[in-house]
C-alpha cells in the first residue's frame, strides 16, 4: 500500500485501530449505539472510489462484505443482532476515502434514518470497549470470507 498513507486525525479521534487488511485499515467507531466499522483504503490522497485502481475497487468491495460479516458478529456478541447493514462512502466531513459499515436494528434510536451527522453518539463504556475491540480484532483476523 501507499507509503505516504496516514489516517486523518478525525478518525484517530473517533475510532480505534482494529486491523490492517490487504487494502484497508479497519477501525472500530466509538459509538455504543451501533456495531460500526470504518474501512480506510491505505492509498495516500484517495478521496473517491474512482481514485483506486480497478483491482483495488474490487478488493474494497470484498473487504466491505468481510466487514459486514464482522459487524454482524459484533451485533450478536452485544445481544443486538443486526437487521440491516448500512454501507456508505460519504466523505462530506472527512475527505479521506473511507467506508462506513454500520449494523442497524429496527429498534435503534435512529431507525430508519441515517446515522451520519446525528447527535447522540455515546462512547463505549471502557469494559465493553475492550471486550468489543478484542472480539473485533479476533473476528478481523479470522474472518477471511470474500477475500
mmCIF file of C-alpha atoms in Angstrom:
data_model
loop_
_atom_site.group_PDB
_atom_site.id
_atom_site.type_symbol
_atom_site.label_atom_id
_atom_site.label_comp_id
_atom_site.label_asym_id
_atom_site.label_seq_id
_atom_site.Cartn_x
_atom_site.Cartn_y
_atom_site.Cartn_z
ATOM 1 C CA UNK A 1 0.000 0.000 0.000
ATOM 2 C CA UNK A 2 0.970 3.640 -0.193
ATOM 3 C CA UNK A 3 3.996 4.513 1.917
ATOM 4 C CA UNK A 4 2.669 8.056 2.429
ATOM 5 C CA UNK A 5 -0.662 6.830 3.833
ATOM 6 C CA UNK A 6 -1.766 8.449 7.087
ATOM 7 C CA UNK A 7 -5.120 8.252 8.833
ATOM 8 C CA UNK A 8 -6.904 11.592 9.019
ATOM 9 C CA UNK A 9 -6.834 12.882 12.631
ATOM 10 C CA UNK A 10 -10.649 12.857 12.705
ATOM 11 C CA UNK A 11 -10.561 9.056 12.542
ATOM 12 C CA UNK A 12 -7.954 8.892 15.289
ATOM 13 C CA UNK A 13 -10.252 10.967 17.492
ATOM 14 C CA UNK A 14 -13.456 8.978 16.936
ATOM 15 C CA UNK A 15 -12.348 5.415 16.330
ATOM 16 C CA UNK A 16 -9.686 2.886 17.250
ATOM 17 C CA UNK A 17 -7.423 0.730 15.083
ATOM 18 C CA UNK A 18 -8.579 -2.877 14.730
ATOM 19 C CA UNK A 19 -6.560 -4.425 11.892
ATOM 20 C CA UNK A 20 -4.876 -3.934 8.558
ATOM 21 C CA UNK A 21 -6.443 -5.940 5.753
ATOM 22 C CA UNK A 22 -4.871 -6.213 2.301
ATOM 23 C CA UNK A 23 -6.307 -2.848 1.191
ATOM 24 C CA UNK A 24 -7.917 -1.147 4.161
ATOM 25 C CA UNK A 25 -7.175 -0.183 7.683
ATOM 26 C CA UNK A 26 -10.123 -1.356 9.784
ATOM 27 C CA UNK A 27 -11.262 0.860 12.672
ATOM 28 C CA UNK A 28 -13.973 0.476 15.326
ATOM 29 C CA UNK A 29 -16.145 3.589 15.625
ATOM 30 C CA UNK A 30 -16.522 4.785 19.220
ATOM 31 C CA UNK A 31 -20.317 4.911 19.258
ATOM 32 C CA UNK A 32 -22.055 2.415 21.533
ATOM 33 C CA UNK A 33 -25.355 2.822 19.706
ATOM 34 C CA UNK A 34 -24.177 0.629 16.818
ATOM 35 C CA UNK A 35 -21.649 -2.052 15.892
ATOM 36 C CA UNK A 36 -19.724 0.084 13.413
ATOM 37 C CA UNK A 37 -16.511 -0.392 11.464
ATOM 38 C CA UNK A 38 -14.746 2.058 9.190
ATOM 39 C CA UNK A 39 -12.614 0.874 6.284
ATOM 40 C CA UNK A 40 -9.908 3.271 5.119
ATOM 41 C CA UNK A 41 -8.033 2.243 1.964
ATOM 42 C CA UNK A 42 -4.325 2.697 2.624
ATOM 43 C CA UNK A 43 -3.828 4.780 -0.534
ATOM 44 C CA UNK A 44 -2.393 8.255 0.076
ATOM 45 C CA UNK A 45 -4.507 11.048 -1.355
ATOM 46 C CA UNK A 46 -7.519 8.883 -2.216
ATOM 47 C CA UNK A 47 -10.783 10.761 -1.724
ATOM 48 C CA UNK A 48 -13.077 8.952 -4.169
ATOM 49 C CA UNK A 49 -13.536 5.305 -5.125
ATOM 50 C CA UNK A 50 -12.520 6.317 -8.649
ATOM 51 C CA UNK A 51 -9.075 7.149 -7.207
ATOM 52 C CA UNK A 52 -8.481 3.419 -6.689
ATOM 53 C CA UNK A 53 -7.102 1.125 -9.366
ATOM 54 C CA UNK A 54 -9.745 -1.265 -10.722
ATOM 55 C CA UNK A 55 -8.268 -4.212 -8.781
ATOM 56 C CA UNK A 56 -8.379 -2.164 -5.568
ATOM 57 C CA UNK A 57 -12.013 -1.236 -6.225
ATOM 58 C CA UNK A 58 -12.848 -4.929 -6.380
ATOM 59 C CA UNK A 59 -10.794 -5.584 -3.241
ATOM 60 C CA UNK A 60 -12.655 -2.754 -1.464
ATOM 61 C CA UNK A 61 -15.970 -4.422 -2.251
ATOM 62 C CA UNK A 62 -14.651 -7.737 -0.906
ATOM 63 C CA UNK A 63 -13.451 -6.033 2.261
ATOM 64 C CA UNK A 64 -16.832 -4.305 2.680
ATOM 65 C CA UNK A 65 -18.546 -7.702 2.585
ATOM 66 C CA UNK A 66 -15.976 -9.063 5.024
ATOM 67 C CA UNK A 67 -16.512 -6.090 7.364
ATOM 68 C CA UNK A 68 -20.262 -6.662 7.189
ATOM 69 C CA UNK A 69 -19.745 -10.195 8.493
ATOM 70 C CA UNK A 70 -17.626 -8.832 11.360
ATOM 71 C CA UNK A 71 -20.249 -6.184 12.195
ATOM 72 C CA UNK A 72 -22.912 -8.900 12.315
ATOM 73 C CA UNK A 73 -20.682 -10.911 14.652
ATOM 74 C CA UNK A 74 -20.255 -7.868 16.916
ATOM 75 C CA UNK A 75 -24.029 -7.360 16.943
ATOM 76 C CA UNK A 76 -24.575 -10.960 18.047
ATOM 77 C CA UNK A 77 -21.946 -10.578 20.786
ATOM 78 C CA UNK A 78 -23.758 -7.464 22.038
ATOM 79 C CA UNK A 79 -27.046 -9.391 22.031
ATOM 80 C CA UNK A 80 -28.258 -6.932 19.389
ATOM 81 C CA UNK A 81 -28.354 -8.911 16.146
ATOM 82 C CA UNK A 82 -28.090 -6.733 13.054
ATOM 83 C CA UNK A 83 -31.256 -6.351 10.967
ATOM 84 C CA UNK A 84 -29.678 -4.277 8.186
ATOM 85 C CA UNK A 85 -26.167 -3.269 7.186
ATOM 86 C CA UNK A 86 -25.642 0.333 6.152
ATOM 87 C CA UNK A 87 -22.613 0.871 3.911
ATOM 88 C CA UNK A 88 -21.573 4.310 2.766
ATOM 89 C CA UNK A 89 -18.621 6.266 1.436
ATOM 90 C CA UNK A 90 -19.697 9.832 2.185
ATOM 91 C CA UNK A 91 -16.605 11.949 2.738
ATOM 92 C CA UNK A 92 -18.510 15.193 3.234
ATOM 93 C CA UNK A 93 -16.827 15.913 6.578
ATOM 94 C CA UNK A 94 -13.594 13.939 6.243
ATOM 95 C CA UNK A 95 -12.445 13.820 2.633
ATOM 96 C CA UNK A 96 -10.090 10.848 3.014
ATOM 97 C CA UNK A 97 -11.684 7.868 1.264
ATOM 98 C CA UNK A 98 -13.412 5.663 3.804
ATOM 99 C CA UNK A 99 -16.401 3.367 4.010
ATOM 100 C CA UNK A 100 -18.713 3.076 6.993
ATOM 101 C CA UNK A 101 -20.135 -0.379 7.745
ATOM 102 C CA UNK A 102 -22.865 0.067 10.353
ATOM 103 C CA UNK A 103 -25.085 -2.571 11.890
ATOM 104 C CA UNK A 104 -28.629 -1.271 12.247
ATOM 105 C CA UNK A 105 -31.689 -2.561 14.069
ATOM 106 C CA UNK A 106 -35.301 -1.646 13.636
ATOM 107 C CA UNK A 107 -35.388 -0.741 17.341
ATOM 108 C CA UNK A 108 -32.333 1.551 17.343
ATOM 109 C CA UNK A 109 -32.990 5.170 18.218
ATOM 110 C CA UNK A 110 -32.359 6.489 14.702
ATOM 111 C CA UNK A 111 -34.191 3.845 12.641
ATOM 112 C CA UNK A 112 -34.971 4.234 9.780
ATOM 113 C CA UNK A 113 -32.958 7.442 9.391
ATOM 114 C CA UNK A 114 -29.235 7.509 8.550
ATOM 115 C CA UNK A 115 -26.722 7.656 11.405
ATOM 116 C CA UNK A 116 -24.391 10.244 9.854
ATOM 117 C CA UNK A 117 -24.399 13.735 11.280
ATOM 118 C CA UNK A 118 -26.867 12.890 14.028
ATOM 119 C CA UNK A 119 -26.264 13.945 17.623
ATOM 120 C CA UNK A 120 -26.272 11.499 20.499
ATOM 121 C CA UNK A 121 -23.130 9.427 19.951
ATOM 122 C CA UNK A 122 -22.230 7.533 23.089
ATOM 123 C CA UNK A 123 -18.709 6.331 23.790
ATOM 124 C CA UNK A 124 -18.349 2.654 24.545
ATOM 125 C CA UNK A 125 -18.005 2.029 28.313
ATOM 126 C CA UNK A 126 -14.357 1.050 28.967
ATOM 127 C CA UNK A 127 -15.025 -2.591 29.865
ATOM 128 C CA UNK A 128 -17.338 -3.136 26.907
ATOM 129 C CA UNK A 129 -14.996 -1.213 24.591
ATOM 130 C CA UNK A 130 -12.083 -3.504 25.489
ATOM 131 C CA UNK A 131 -14.208 -6.639 25.043
ATOM 132 C CA UNK A 132 -15.621 -5.442 21.719
ATOM 133 C CA UNK A 133 -12.218 -4.372 20.427
ATOM 134 C CA UNK A 134 -10.742 -7.773 21.278
ATOM 135 C CA UNK A 135 -13.654 -9.505 19.571
ATOM 136 C CA UNK A 136 -13.339 -7.246 16.515
ATOM 137 C CA UNK A 137 -9.614 -7.965 16.271
ATOM 138 C CA UNK A 138 -10.219 -11.692 16.580
ATOM 139 C CA UNK A 139 -13.022 -11.605 14.010
ATOM 140 C CA UNK A 140 -10.971 -9.497 11.584
ATOM 141 C CA UNK A 141 -8.048 -11.889 11.873
ATOM 142 C CA UNK A 142 -10.182 -14.994 11.425
ATOM 143 C CA UNK A 143 -12.850 -13.834 9.007
ATOM 144 C CA UNK A 144 -11.474 -14.243 5.523
ATOM 145 C CA UNK A 145 -14.696 -14.672 3.595
ATOM 146 C CA UNK A 146 -14.753 -12.600 0.454
ATOM 147 C CA UNK A 147 -11.002 -12.098 0.226
#
